[in-house]
Each structure stands twice: as structure tokens, then as C-alpha cells.
Amino acid sequence: MRIFWMKGYDQAPVDMLCRAMGMPRHSLYKTFDSKQGLFLAALAHYAETRLRPVWRALGPKGSLEEDLTAFFAQIVQLSAGDPRMRGCLVSSVLLEAATNNALLQEECNRRLVALESRIAERLVADGWPEEGDCPSQVSASLIAAMARGIVQRARAGQDAAGLRRIGQAAVRAVAGLRG
């Protein structure tokens, strides 16, 4: 997971992955079938370990603004908390790898839709309208896009303090959408 996160999918050679796992090449192929199979397993592990706090932050625990503030704080922590692994394995690495690979594109879309659906559920729990000028699903897609923007800025090296300010501005912007 860390090698893919740091290097990207295409830039992570199988030999480097094998060394990092202490696994001979034939064992990697026997266990995961391919580099792609290993990447999909790494994504599943990432979702269970690293994305869980992001999902949990959406609550509902407090007000919508409090939960969105916690969500964006977790996005900043995830994407800028470790200087060696900036960004997000899904929003940075999978999204890039999906451009030339139909299976990874399907996986990417599935994961993006899952996050947007989770955000939409949180909005609806707060009484956000499901129809109208800015319905919950459209608003959820916008919030997820804002989060991906923070992730990309982190991947490019922006400091955590600057990313937190962006997250705070995102919460204020979302509050204004409700109308």
C-alpha cells in the first residue's frame, strides 16, 4: 500500500513491491494473480484502515457544519499527515491509474460513488433537500470534489495549515448552498 501511495501505480515496479513485502515474485503472482490484483488488495486494506476515520467523521455526531468540519479535518490528516505518503491512494493514485485501465476505472467510479452516497446520506439526515436547485446528491458530489481538491493540493506539497483553511472555507461554502 505504501509503495503504491508514494510511487503511484505505474511507477511501482513489481520487484520493488516484492521487496517491500518480503515476498518472492512467484508468491505475489500466486497470491494476487497480478500487480493489479495486489493493487486492488492494497486499496481494500487502505479503505479499511485509512478511510474509516474519514467516513466516521461524517457522523452524524453533531451539527452538519461540525461533521463537515471533522470530515475535512480528516481529509487533511489523511492527505498531509505523513510527508512520505501525501494525497490519497484513491483520489491520487487510483484516479490516475484508472485513465488507461477499464477494471481500475470501474473500481475508481465505485469508490467515488460510495463516498458521494455516504455524504448525501449525511446531508439528508440533516434535512437537506433531495430535489431543487442543489439537491443532496449534487451537493454531495460537490463536497467530494472539494475534498479531492484538498487531496491534490496535499499531493503537490501544500502545508497542512493551508489545507485546513481550504477545508474551513469549503464548510462555509456548503452551508451557503442550502439556501
Coordinates of C-alpha atoms in Angstrom, one line a residue:
M1 CA 0.0 0.0 0.0
R2 CA 2.7 2.5 0.9
I3 CA 4.7 1.8 -2.2
F4 CA 1.7 2.4 -4.4
W5 CA 0.8 5.5 -2.4
M6 CA 4.3 7.0 -2.7
K7 CA 5.2 6.0 -6.2
G8 CA 1.8 5.6 -8.0
Y9 CA 0.5 2.5 -9.7
D10 CA 2.6 2.7 -12.9
Q11 CA 5.8 3.8 -11.2
A12 CA 5.7 0.9 -8.6
P13 CA 7.8 -1.9 -10.2
V14 CA 6.8 -5.4 -9.2
D15 CA 10.3 -6.1 -7.9
M16 CA 10.1 -3.1 -5.5
L17 CA 6.7 -4.3 -4.3
C18 CA 8.0 -7.8 -3.7
R19 CA 11.0 -6.4 -1.7
A20 CA 8.7 -4.2 0.4
M21 CA 6.5 -7.2 1.2
G22 CA 9.4 -9.7 1.6
M23 CA 7.7 -11.9 -0.9
P24 CA 9.2 -13.6 -4.0
R25 CA 7.8 -12.6 -7.3
H26 CA 6.1 -16.0 -7.9
S27 CA 4.4 -15.8 -4.5
L28 CA 3.0 -12.4 -5.4
Y29 CA 1.5 -13.8 -8.6
K30 CA 0.3 -16.9 -6.8
T31 CA -1.4 -14.8 -4.1
F32 CA -2.7 -11.8 -6.1
D33 CA -2.6 -13.0 -9.7
S34 CA -1.0 -9.8 -10.9
K35 CA 0.3 -6.4 -9.9
Q36 CA -3.3 -5.1 -10.4
G37 CA -4.6 -7.8 -8.0
L38 CA -2.1 -6.6 -5.4
F39 CA -3.2 -3.0 -6.0
L40 CA -6.9 -3.9 -5.5
A41 CA -6.0 -5.7 -2.3
A42 CA -4.0 -2.6 -1.2
L43 CA -7.0 -0.4 -1.9
A44 CA -9.2 -2.6 0.2
H45 CA -6.8 -2.5 3.1
Y46 CA -6.5 1.3 2.6
A47 CA -10.2 1.7 2.8
E48 CA -10.5 -0.4 6.0
T49 CA -7.6 1.3 7.7
R50 CA -7.1 4.8 6.4
L51 CA -10.5 5.8 5.0
R52 CA -12.6 4.6 8.0
P53 CA -11.9 7.8 10.1
V54 CA -12.9 10.0 7.1
W55 CA -16.2 8.1 6.8
R56 CA -16.8 8.1 10.6
A57 CA -16.2 11.9 10.7
L58 CA -19.4 12.4 8.8
G59 CA -21.4 11.2 11.8
P60 CA -24.0 12.3 12.4
K61 CA -22.4 13.3 15.7
G62 CA -23.0 17.0 15.8
S63 CA -24.5 19.6 13.5
L64 CA -23.9 19.3 9.8
E65 CA -21.3 22.0 9.9
E66 CA -19.5 20.3 12.8
D67 CA -19.5 17.0 11.0
L68 CA -18.3 18.5 7.7
T69 CA -15.6 20.3 9.6
A70 CA -14.5 17.0 11.1
F71 CA -14.7 15.3 7.7
F72 CA -12.4 18.0 6.1
A73 CA -10.0 17.8 9.1
Q74 CA -9.8 14.0 8.5
I75 CA -9.2 14.6 4.7
V76 CA -6.3 17.0 5.7
Q77 CA -4.9 14.4 8.1
L78 CA -5.1 11.6 5.6
S79 CA -3.5 13.5 2.8
A80 CA -0.9 15.6 4.6
G81 CA -0.3 13.7 7.9
D82 CA 2.7 11.8 6.6
P83 CA 5.1 13.7 4.4
R84 CA 6.1 10.4 2.6
M85 CA 2.6 9.5 1.7
R86 CA 0.8 12.7 0.6
G87 CA -2.5 12.6 -1.1
C88 CA -4.9 9.7 -1.1
L89 CA -4.5 6.2 -2.6
V90 CA -7.9 6.5 -4.2
S91 CA -8.1 10.2 -5.2
S92 CA -4.5 10.4 -6.2
V93 CA -3.2 7.0 -7.3
L94 CA -6.3 5.0 -8.3
L95 CA -7.8 8.0 -10.2
E96 CA -4.6 8.4 -12.2
A97 CA -4.2 4.6 -12.9
A98 CA -7.8 4.4 -14.0
T99 CA -7.3 6.5 -17.0
N100 CA -5.8 3.6 -19.0
N101 CA -7.4 0.6 -17.3
A102 CA -11.1 -0.3 -17.6
L103 CA -11.1 -2.5 -14.4
L104 CA -9.4 0.2 -12.3
Q105 CA -11.8 2.8 -13.8
E106 CA -14.7 0.7 -12.6
E107 CA -13.1 0.4 -9.2
C108 CA -12.5 4.1 -9.1
N109 CA -16.0 5.0 -10.0
R110 CA -17.4 2.6 -7.4
R111 CA -15.3 4.1 -4.7
L112 CA -16.1 7.7 -5.7
V113 CA -19.9 6.9 -5.9
A114 CA -19.7 5.3 -2.4
L115 CA -18.2 8.4 -0.8
E116 CA -20.7 10.7 -2.5
S117 CA -23.5 8.4 -1.4
R118 CA -22.2 8.5 2.2
I119 CA -22.0 12.3 2.1
A120 CA -25.5 12.5 0.6
E121 CA -26.9 10.3 3.4
R122 CA -25.4 12.7 5.9
L123 CA -26.9 15.7 4.2
V124 CA -30.4 14.0 4.0
A125 CA -30.1 13.1 7.8
D126 CA -29.8 16.9 8.4
G127 CA -32.9 17.6 6.3
W128 CA -31.1 18.6 3.1
P129 CA -33.5 18.7 0.2
E130 CA -33.3 15.8 -2.3
E131 CA -34.7 17.9 -5.1
G132 CA -34.4 21.5 -6.1
D133 CA -31.5 23.8 -7.2
C134 CA -28.8 22.0 -5.2
P135 CA -30.2 18.6 -4.1
S136 CA -28.3 16.3 -1.7
Q137 CA -26.7 14.1 -4.3
V138 CA -25.4 17.1 -6.3
S139 CA -24.2 18.8 -3.1
A140 CA -22.5 15.5 -2.1
S141 CA -20.7 15.4 -5.4
L142 CA -19.5 18.9 -4.9
I143 CA -18.3 18.2 -1.3
A144 CA -16.4 15.1 -2.5
A145 CA -14.8 17.2 -5.3
M146 CA -13.7 19.8 -2.7
A147 CA -12.2 17.0 -0.7
R148 CA -10.4 15.7 -3.8
G149 CA -9.1 19.2 -4.4
I150 CA -7.6 19.3 -0.9
V151 CA -6.0 15.9 -1.5
Q152 CA -4.4 17.0 -4.8
R153 CA -3.1 20.2 -3.2
A154 CA -1.6 18.0 -0.4
R155 CA 0.0 15.7 -3.0
A156 CA 1.5 18.8 -4.6
G157 CA 3.1 19.7 -1.3
Q158 CA 0.7 22.3 0.3
D159 CA 1.2 22.5 4.0
A160 CA -1.5 21.2 6.4
A161 CA -2.3 24.7 7.8
G162 CA -3.2 25.9 4.3
L163 CA -5.2 22.8 3.6
R164 CA -7.2 23.3 6.9
R165 CA -8.1 26.8 5.7
I166 CA -9.4 25.4 2.4
G167 CA -11.4 22.8 4.4
Q168 CA -12.9 25.6 6.6
A169 CA -13.8 27.6 3.5
A170 CA -15.4 24.5 2.0
V171 CA -17.7 24.1 5.0
R172 CA -18.8 27.7 4.8
A173 CA -19.4 27.4 1.1
V174 CA -21.5 24.2 1.6
A175 CA -23.6 26.0 4.3
G176 CA -24.4 28.6 1.7
L177 CA -25.7 26.1 -0.8
R178 CA -28.6 25.0 1.3
G179 CA -30.4 28.3 0.6

